[in-house]
mmCIF file of C-alpha atoms and ligand atoms in Angstrom:
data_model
loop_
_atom_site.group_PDB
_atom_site.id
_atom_site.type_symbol
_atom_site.label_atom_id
_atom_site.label_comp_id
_atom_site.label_asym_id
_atom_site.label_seq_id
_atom_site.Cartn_x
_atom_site.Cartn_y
_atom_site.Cartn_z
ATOM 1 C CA UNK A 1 0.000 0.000 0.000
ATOM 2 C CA UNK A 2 1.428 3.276 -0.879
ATOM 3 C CA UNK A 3 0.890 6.250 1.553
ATOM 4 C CA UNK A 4 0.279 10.297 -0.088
ATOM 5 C CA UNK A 5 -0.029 13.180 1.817
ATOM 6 C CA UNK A 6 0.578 15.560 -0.721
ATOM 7 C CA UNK A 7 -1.351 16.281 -4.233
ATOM 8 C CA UNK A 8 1.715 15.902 -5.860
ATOM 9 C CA UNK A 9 2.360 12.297 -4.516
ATOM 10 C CA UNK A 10 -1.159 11.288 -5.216
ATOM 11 C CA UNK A 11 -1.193 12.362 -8.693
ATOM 12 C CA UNK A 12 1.844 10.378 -9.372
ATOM 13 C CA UNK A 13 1.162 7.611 -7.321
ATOM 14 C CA UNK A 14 -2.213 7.125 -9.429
ATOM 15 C CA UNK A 15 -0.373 7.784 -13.015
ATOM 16 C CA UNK A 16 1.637 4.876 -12.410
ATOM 17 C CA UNK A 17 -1.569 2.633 -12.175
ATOM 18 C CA UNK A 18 -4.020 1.724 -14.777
ATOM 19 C CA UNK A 19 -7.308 0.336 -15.158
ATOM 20 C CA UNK A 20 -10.569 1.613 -12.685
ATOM 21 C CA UNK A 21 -10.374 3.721 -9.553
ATOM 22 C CA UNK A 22 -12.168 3.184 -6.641
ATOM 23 C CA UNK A 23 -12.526 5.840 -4.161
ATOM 24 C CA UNK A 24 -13.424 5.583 -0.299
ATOM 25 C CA UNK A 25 -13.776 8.928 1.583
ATOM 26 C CA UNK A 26 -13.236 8.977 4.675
ATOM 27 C CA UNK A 27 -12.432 10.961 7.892
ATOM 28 C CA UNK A 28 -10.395 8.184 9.576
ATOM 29 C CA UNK A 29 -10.599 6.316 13.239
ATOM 30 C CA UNK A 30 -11.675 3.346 10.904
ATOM 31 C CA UNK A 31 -13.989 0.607 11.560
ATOM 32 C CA UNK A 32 -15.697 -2.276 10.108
ATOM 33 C CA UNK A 33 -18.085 0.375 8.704
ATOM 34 C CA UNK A 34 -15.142 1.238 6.479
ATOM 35 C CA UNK A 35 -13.619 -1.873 6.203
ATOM 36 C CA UNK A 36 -16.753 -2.873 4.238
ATOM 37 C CA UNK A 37 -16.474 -0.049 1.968
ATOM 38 C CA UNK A 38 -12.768 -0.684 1.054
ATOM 39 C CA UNK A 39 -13.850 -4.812 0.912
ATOM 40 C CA UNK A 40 -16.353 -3.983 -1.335
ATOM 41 C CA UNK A 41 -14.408 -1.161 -3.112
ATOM 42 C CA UNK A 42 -11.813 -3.346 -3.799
ATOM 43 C CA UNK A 43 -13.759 -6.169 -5.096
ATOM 44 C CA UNK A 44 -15.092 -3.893 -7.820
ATOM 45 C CA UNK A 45 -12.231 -2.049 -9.091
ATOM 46 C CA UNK A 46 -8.540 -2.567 -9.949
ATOM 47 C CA UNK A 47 -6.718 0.164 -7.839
ATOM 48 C CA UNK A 48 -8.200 1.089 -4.699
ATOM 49 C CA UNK A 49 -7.790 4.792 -3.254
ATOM 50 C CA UNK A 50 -8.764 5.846 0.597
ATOM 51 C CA UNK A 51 -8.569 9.451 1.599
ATOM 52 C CA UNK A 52 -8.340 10.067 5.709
ATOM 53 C CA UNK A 53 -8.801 13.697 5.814
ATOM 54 C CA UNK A 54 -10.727 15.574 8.679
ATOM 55 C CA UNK A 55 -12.089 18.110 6.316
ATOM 56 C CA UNK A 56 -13.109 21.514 8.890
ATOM 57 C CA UNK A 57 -14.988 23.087 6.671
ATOM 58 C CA UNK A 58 -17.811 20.555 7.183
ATOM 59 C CA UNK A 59 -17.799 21.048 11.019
ATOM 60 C CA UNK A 60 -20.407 23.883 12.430
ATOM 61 C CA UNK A 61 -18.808 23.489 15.909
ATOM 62 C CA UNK A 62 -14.870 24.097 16.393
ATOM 63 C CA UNK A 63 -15.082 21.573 20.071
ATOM 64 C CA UNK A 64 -16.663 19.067 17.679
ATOM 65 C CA UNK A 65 -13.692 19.427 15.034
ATOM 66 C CA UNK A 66 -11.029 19.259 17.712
ATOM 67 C CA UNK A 67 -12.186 16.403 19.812
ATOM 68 C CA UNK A 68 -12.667 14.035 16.778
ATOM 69 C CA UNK A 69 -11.136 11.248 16.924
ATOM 70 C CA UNK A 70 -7.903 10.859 15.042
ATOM 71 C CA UNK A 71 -6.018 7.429 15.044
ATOM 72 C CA UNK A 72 -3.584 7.588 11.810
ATOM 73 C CA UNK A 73 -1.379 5.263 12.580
ATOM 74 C CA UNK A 74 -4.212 2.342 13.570
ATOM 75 C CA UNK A 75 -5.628 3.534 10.194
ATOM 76 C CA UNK A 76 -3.219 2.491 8.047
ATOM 77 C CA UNK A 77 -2.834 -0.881 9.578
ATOM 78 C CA UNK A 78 -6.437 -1.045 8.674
ATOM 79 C CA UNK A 79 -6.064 -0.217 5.348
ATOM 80 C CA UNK A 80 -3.269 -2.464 4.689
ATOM 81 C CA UNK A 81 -5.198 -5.928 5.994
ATOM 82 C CA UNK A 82 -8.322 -4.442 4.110
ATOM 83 C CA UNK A 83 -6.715 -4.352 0.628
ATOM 84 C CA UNK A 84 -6.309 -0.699 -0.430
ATOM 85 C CA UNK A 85 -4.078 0.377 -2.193
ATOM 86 C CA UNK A 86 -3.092 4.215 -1.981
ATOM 87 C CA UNK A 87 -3.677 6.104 1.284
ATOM 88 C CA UNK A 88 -4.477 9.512 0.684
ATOM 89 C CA UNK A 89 -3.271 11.245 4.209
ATOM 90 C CA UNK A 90 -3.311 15.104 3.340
ATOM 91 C CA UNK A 91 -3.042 18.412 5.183
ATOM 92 C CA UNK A 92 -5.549 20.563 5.437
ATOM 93 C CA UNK A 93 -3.475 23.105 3.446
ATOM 94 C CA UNK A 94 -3.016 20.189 0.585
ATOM 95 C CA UNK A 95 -6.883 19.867 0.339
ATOM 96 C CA UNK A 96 -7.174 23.587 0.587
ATOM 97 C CA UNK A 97 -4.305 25.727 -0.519
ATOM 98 C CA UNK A 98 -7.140 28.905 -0.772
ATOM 99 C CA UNK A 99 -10.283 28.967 0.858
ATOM 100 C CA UNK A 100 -12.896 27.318 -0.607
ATOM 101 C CA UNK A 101 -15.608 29.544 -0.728
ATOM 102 C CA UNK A 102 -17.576 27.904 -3.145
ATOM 103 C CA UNK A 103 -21.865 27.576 -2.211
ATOM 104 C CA UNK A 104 -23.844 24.663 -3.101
ATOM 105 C CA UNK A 105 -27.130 24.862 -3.846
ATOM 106 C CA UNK A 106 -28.972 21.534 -2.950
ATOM 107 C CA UNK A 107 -32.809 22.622 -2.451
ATOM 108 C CA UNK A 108 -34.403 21.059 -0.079
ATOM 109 C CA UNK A 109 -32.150 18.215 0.480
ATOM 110 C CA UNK A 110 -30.039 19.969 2.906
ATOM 111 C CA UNK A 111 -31.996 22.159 4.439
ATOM 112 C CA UNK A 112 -33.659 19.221 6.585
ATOM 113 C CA UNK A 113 -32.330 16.980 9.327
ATOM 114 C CA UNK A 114 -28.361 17.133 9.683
ATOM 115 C CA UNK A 115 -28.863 20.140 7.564
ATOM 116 C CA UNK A 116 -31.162 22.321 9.143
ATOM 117 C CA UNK A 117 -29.674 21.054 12.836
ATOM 118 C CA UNK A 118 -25.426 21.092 11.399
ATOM 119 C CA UNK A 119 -25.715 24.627 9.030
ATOM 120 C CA UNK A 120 -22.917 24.813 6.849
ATOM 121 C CA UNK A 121 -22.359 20.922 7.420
ATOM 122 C CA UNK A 122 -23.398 19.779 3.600
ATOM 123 C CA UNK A 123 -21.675 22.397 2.262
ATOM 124 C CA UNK A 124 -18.473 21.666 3.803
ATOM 125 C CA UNK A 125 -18.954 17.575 2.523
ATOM 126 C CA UNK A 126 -19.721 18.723 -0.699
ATOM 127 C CA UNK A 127 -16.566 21.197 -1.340
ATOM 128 C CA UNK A 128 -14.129 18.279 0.145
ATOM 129 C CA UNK A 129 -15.999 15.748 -2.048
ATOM 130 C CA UNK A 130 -16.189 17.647 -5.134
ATOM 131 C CA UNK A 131 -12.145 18.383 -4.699
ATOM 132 C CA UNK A 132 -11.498 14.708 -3.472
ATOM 133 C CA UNK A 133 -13.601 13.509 -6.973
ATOM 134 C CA UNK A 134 -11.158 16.475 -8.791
ATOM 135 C CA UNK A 135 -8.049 15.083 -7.868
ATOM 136 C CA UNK A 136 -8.682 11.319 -7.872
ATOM 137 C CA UNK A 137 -10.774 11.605 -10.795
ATOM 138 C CA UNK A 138 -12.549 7.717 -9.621
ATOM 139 C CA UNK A 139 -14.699 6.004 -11.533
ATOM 140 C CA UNK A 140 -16.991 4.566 -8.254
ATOM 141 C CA UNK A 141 -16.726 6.466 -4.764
ATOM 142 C CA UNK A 142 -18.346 4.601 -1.956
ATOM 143 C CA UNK A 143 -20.199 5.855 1.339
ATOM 144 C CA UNK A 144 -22.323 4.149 3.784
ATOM 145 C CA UNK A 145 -25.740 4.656 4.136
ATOM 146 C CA UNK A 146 -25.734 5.461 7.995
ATOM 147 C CA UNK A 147 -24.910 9.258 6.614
ATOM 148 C CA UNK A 148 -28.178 8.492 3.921
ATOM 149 C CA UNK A 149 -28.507 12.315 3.624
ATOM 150 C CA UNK A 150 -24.890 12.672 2.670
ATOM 151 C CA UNK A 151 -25.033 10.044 0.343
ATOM 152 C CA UNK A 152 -28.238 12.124 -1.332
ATOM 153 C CA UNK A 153 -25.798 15.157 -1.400
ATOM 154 C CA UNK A 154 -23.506 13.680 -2.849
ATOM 155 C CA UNK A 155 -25.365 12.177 -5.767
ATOM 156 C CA UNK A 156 -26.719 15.294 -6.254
ATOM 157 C CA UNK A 157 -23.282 16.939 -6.217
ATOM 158 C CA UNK A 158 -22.342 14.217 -9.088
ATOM 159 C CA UNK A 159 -25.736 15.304 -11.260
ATOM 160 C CA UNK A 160 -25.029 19.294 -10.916
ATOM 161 C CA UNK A 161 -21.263 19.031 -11.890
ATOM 162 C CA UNK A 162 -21.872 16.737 -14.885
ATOM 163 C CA UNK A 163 -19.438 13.847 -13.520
ATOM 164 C CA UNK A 164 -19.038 10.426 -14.860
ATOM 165 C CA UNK A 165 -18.883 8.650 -11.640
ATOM 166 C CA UNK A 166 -20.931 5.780 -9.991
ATOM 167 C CA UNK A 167 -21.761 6.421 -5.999
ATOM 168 C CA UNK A 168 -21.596 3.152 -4.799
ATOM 169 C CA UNK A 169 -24.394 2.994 -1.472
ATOM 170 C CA UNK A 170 -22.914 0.177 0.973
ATOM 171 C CA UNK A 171 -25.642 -0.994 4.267
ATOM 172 C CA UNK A 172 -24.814 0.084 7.386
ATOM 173 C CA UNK A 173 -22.854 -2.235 9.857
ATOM 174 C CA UNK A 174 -23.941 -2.307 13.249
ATOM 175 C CA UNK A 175 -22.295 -3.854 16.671
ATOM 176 C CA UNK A 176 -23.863 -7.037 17.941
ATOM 177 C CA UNK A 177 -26.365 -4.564 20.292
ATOM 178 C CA UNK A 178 -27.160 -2.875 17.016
ATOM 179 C CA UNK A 179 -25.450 0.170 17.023
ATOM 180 C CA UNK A 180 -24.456 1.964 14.271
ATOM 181 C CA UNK A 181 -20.779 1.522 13.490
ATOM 182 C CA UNK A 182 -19.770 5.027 14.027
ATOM 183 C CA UNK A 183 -16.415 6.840 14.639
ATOM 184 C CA UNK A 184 -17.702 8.702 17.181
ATOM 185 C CA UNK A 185 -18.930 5.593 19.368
ATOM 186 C CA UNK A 186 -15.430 5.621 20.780
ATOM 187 C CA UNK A 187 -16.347 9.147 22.501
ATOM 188 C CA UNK A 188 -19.121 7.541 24.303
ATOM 189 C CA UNK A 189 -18.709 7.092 28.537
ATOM 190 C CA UNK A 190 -19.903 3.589 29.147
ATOM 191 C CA UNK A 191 -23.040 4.712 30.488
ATOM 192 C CA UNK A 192 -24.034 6.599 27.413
ATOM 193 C CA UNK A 193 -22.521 3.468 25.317
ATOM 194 C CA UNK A 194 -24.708 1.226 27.126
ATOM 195 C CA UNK A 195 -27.563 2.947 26.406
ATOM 196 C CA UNK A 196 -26.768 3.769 22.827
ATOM 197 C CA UNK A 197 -28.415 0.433 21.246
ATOM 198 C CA UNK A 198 -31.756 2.053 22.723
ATOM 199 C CA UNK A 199 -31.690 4.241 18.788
ATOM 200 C CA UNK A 200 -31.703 0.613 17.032
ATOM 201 C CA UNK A 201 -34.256 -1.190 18.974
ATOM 202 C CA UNK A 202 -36.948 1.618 18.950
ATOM 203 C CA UNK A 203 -36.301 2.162 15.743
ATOM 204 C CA UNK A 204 -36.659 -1.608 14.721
ATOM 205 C CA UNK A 205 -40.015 -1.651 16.723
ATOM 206 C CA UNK A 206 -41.367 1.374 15.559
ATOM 207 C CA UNK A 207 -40.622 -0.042 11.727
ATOM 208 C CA UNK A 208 -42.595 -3.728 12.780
ATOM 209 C CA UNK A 209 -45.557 -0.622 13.598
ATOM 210 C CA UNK A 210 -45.380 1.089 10.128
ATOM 211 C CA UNK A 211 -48.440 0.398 8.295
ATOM 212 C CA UNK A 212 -50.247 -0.094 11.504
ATOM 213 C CA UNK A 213 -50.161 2.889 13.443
ATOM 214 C CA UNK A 214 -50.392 5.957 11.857
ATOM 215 C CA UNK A 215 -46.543 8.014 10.960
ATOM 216 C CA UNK A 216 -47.262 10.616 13.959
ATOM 217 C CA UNK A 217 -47.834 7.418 16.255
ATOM 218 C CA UNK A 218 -44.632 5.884 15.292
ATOM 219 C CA UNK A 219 -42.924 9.208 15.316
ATOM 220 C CA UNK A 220 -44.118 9.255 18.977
ATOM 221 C CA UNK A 221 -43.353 6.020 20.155
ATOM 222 C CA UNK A 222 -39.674 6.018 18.653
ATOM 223 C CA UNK A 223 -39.126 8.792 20.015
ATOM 224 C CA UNK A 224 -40.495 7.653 23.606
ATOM 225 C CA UNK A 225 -38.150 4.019 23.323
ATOM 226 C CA UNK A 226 -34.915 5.911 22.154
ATOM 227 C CA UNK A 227 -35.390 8.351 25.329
ATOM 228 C CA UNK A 228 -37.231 5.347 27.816
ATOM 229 C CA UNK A 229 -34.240 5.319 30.121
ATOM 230 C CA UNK A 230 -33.670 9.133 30.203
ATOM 231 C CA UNK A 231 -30.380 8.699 28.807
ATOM 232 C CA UNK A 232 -30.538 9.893 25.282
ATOM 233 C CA UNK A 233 -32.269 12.694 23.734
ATOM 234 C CA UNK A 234 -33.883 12.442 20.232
ATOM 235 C CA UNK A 235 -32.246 15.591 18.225
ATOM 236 C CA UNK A 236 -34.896 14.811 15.642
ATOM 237 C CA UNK A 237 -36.588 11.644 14.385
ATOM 238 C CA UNK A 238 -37.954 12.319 10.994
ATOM 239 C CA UNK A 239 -40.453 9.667 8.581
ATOM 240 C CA UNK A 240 -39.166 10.727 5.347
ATOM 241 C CA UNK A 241 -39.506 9.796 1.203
ATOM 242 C CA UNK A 242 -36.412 7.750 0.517
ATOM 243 C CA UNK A 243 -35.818 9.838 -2.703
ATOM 244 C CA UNK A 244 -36.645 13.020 -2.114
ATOM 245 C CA UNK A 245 -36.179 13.399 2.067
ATOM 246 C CA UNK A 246 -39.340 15.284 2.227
ATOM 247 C CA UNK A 247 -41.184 14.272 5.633
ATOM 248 C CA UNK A 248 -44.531 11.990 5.484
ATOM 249 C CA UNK A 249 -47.584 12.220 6.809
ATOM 250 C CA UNK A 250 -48.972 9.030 5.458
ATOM 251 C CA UNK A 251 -47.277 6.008 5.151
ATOM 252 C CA UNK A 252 -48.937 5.922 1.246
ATOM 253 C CA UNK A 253 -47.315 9.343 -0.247
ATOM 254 C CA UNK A 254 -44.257 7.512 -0.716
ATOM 255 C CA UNK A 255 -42.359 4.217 -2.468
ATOM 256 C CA UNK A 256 -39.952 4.210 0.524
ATOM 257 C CA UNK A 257 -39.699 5.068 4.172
ATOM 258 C CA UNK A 258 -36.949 5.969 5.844
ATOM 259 C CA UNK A 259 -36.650 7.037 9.664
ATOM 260 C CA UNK A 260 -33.999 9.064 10.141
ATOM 261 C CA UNK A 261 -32.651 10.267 13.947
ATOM 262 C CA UNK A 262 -29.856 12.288 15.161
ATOM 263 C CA UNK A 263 -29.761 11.673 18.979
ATOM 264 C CA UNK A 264 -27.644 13.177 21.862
ATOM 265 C CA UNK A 265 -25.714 10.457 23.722
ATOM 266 C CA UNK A 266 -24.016 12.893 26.758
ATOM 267 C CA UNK A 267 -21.396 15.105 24.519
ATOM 268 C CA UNK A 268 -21.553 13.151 21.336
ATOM 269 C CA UNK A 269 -24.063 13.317 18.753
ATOM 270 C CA UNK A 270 -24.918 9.755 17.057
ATOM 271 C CA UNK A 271 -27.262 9.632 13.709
ATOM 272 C CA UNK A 272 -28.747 6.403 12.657
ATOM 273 C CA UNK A 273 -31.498 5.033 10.264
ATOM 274 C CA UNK A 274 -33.710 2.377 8.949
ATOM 275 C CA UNK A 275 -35.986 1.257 6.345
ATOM 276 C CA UNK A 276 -39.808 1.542 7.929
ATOM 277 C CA UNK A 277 -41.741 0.680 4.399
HETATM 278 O O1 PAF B 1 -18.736 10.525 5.843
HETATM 279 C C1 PAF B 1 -17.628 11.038 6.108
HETATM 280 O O2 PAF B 1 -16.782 10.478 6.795
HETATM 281 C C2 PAF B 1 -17.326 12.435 5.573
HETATM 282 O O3 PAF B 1 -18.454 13.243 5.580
HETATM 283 C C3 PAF B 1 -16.673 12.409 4.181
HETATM 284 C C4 PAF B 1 -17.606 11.846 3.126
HETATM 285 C C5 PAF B 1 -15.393 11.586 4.218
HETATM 286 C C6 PAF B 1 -16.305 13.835 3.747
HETATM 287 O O4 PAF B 1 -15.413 14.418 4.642
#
């Protein structure tokens, strides 16, 4: 596996190989979330690329930005026994040698949920993105669906600048509890870790419901099971269209279902979502 942390590297480091690119953002402090991107990544294309890059200009809150978690070295051991092969490991000068002041204009779609509670957050993924897509130029990038409103940033981000490439949607992976694979788990005190699974399992119940109870009964009682034990507090749970992230009010006005929560485990914020129809 070769390791880049400049543009420079990278560009030469990717000259030298030929056939299809795949591309794996990331933000490192890797886990078998990510693991089954590059697996899946690397089963698909002939040279493998994984940026770890803790891009600031997608983080609304500078505590948030300094306390995540950054484990480089553990990384790249990761990366090696997963099968990539470039590391993309840049500064944040690399990524940005001016300010990107560039403004994305994604209706709707990120002016809900993350967006409307993390402003400026989707603008920030879609600059590093777009300049991650620039320079590795890939012909599949892969994300997981636990961020499902990134991934419907992103593919909008691919439709307004006209690129070639495939997003590549991989299911989430969750602990044996049911949590989320997440970066930020490792943040949680025990206490807040042990009542973390509480998202999956009212979620799960409140998807056996759909159908049945109405979408403001379901909203309810999700809501009620993620907070039962007065540990976690529901940030939002939203019943929305799977294609267009608008919310429902009847479980008929659209093909797919998704509930989607952001909930507030002590200091760290922990998203999630499921399938309900
Ligand atoms: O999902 C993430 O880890 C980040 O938002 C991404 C896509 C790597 C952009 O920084």
């Amino acid at each position: 596996m070769e390791q880049f942390t400049t543009v420079e590297g990278l560009k030469k480091g990717l000259a030298a190989r030929r056939g299809s690119v795949g591309l794996v953002p990331t933000m490192g402090a890797l886990h078998e979330g990510h693991v089954s991107l590059v697996e899946k990544a690397r089963a698909e294309n002939d040279t493998v690329v994984v940026s770890v890059f803790v891009n600031p200009t997608q983080f609304n809150d500078k505590d948030d930005l300094r306390n995540y978690p950054r484990t480089p070295e553990a990384d790249i051991e990761v990366l090696k026994k997963a099968g990539a092969d470039i590391v993309f490991m840049p500064t944040v000068e690399e990524v940005y040698p001016e300010p990107d002041t560039r403004v994305f204009d994604f209706g709707m779609l990120d002016k809900v949920m993350e967006g409307a509670t993390r402003p400026g957050h989707f603008n920030g993924v879609a600059q590093v993105v777009s300049r991650l897509f620039s320079l590795v130029n890939p012909d599949r990038a892969y994300f997981g669906e636990k961020d499902f409103q990134q991934i419907a940033i992103v593919k909008a981000l691919v439709k307004q600048l006209g690129l070639g490439l495939t997003i590549v949607e991989c299911p989430i992976v969750r602990e044996a509890d049911g949590l989320a694979l997440s970066s930020r788990n490792r943040l949680l005190a025990p206490e807040y870790r042990a009542a973390a699974p509480r998202i999956y399992a009212a979620m799960k119940a409140g998807a056996a419901e759909a159908g049945k109870k109405s979408v403001a009964e379901v909203e309810r009682d999700v809501v009620a099971g993620i907070e039962a034990d007065g540990m976690l507090k529901v940030i939002y749970f939203k019943l929305v269209d799977e294609e267009t992230l608008r919310e429902v009010s009847d479980w008929k006005e659209a093909a797919h279902v998704r509930g989607c929560t952001a909930v507030q485990a002590g200091s760290v914020r922990l998203i999630d979502n499921m399938r309900f129809i």
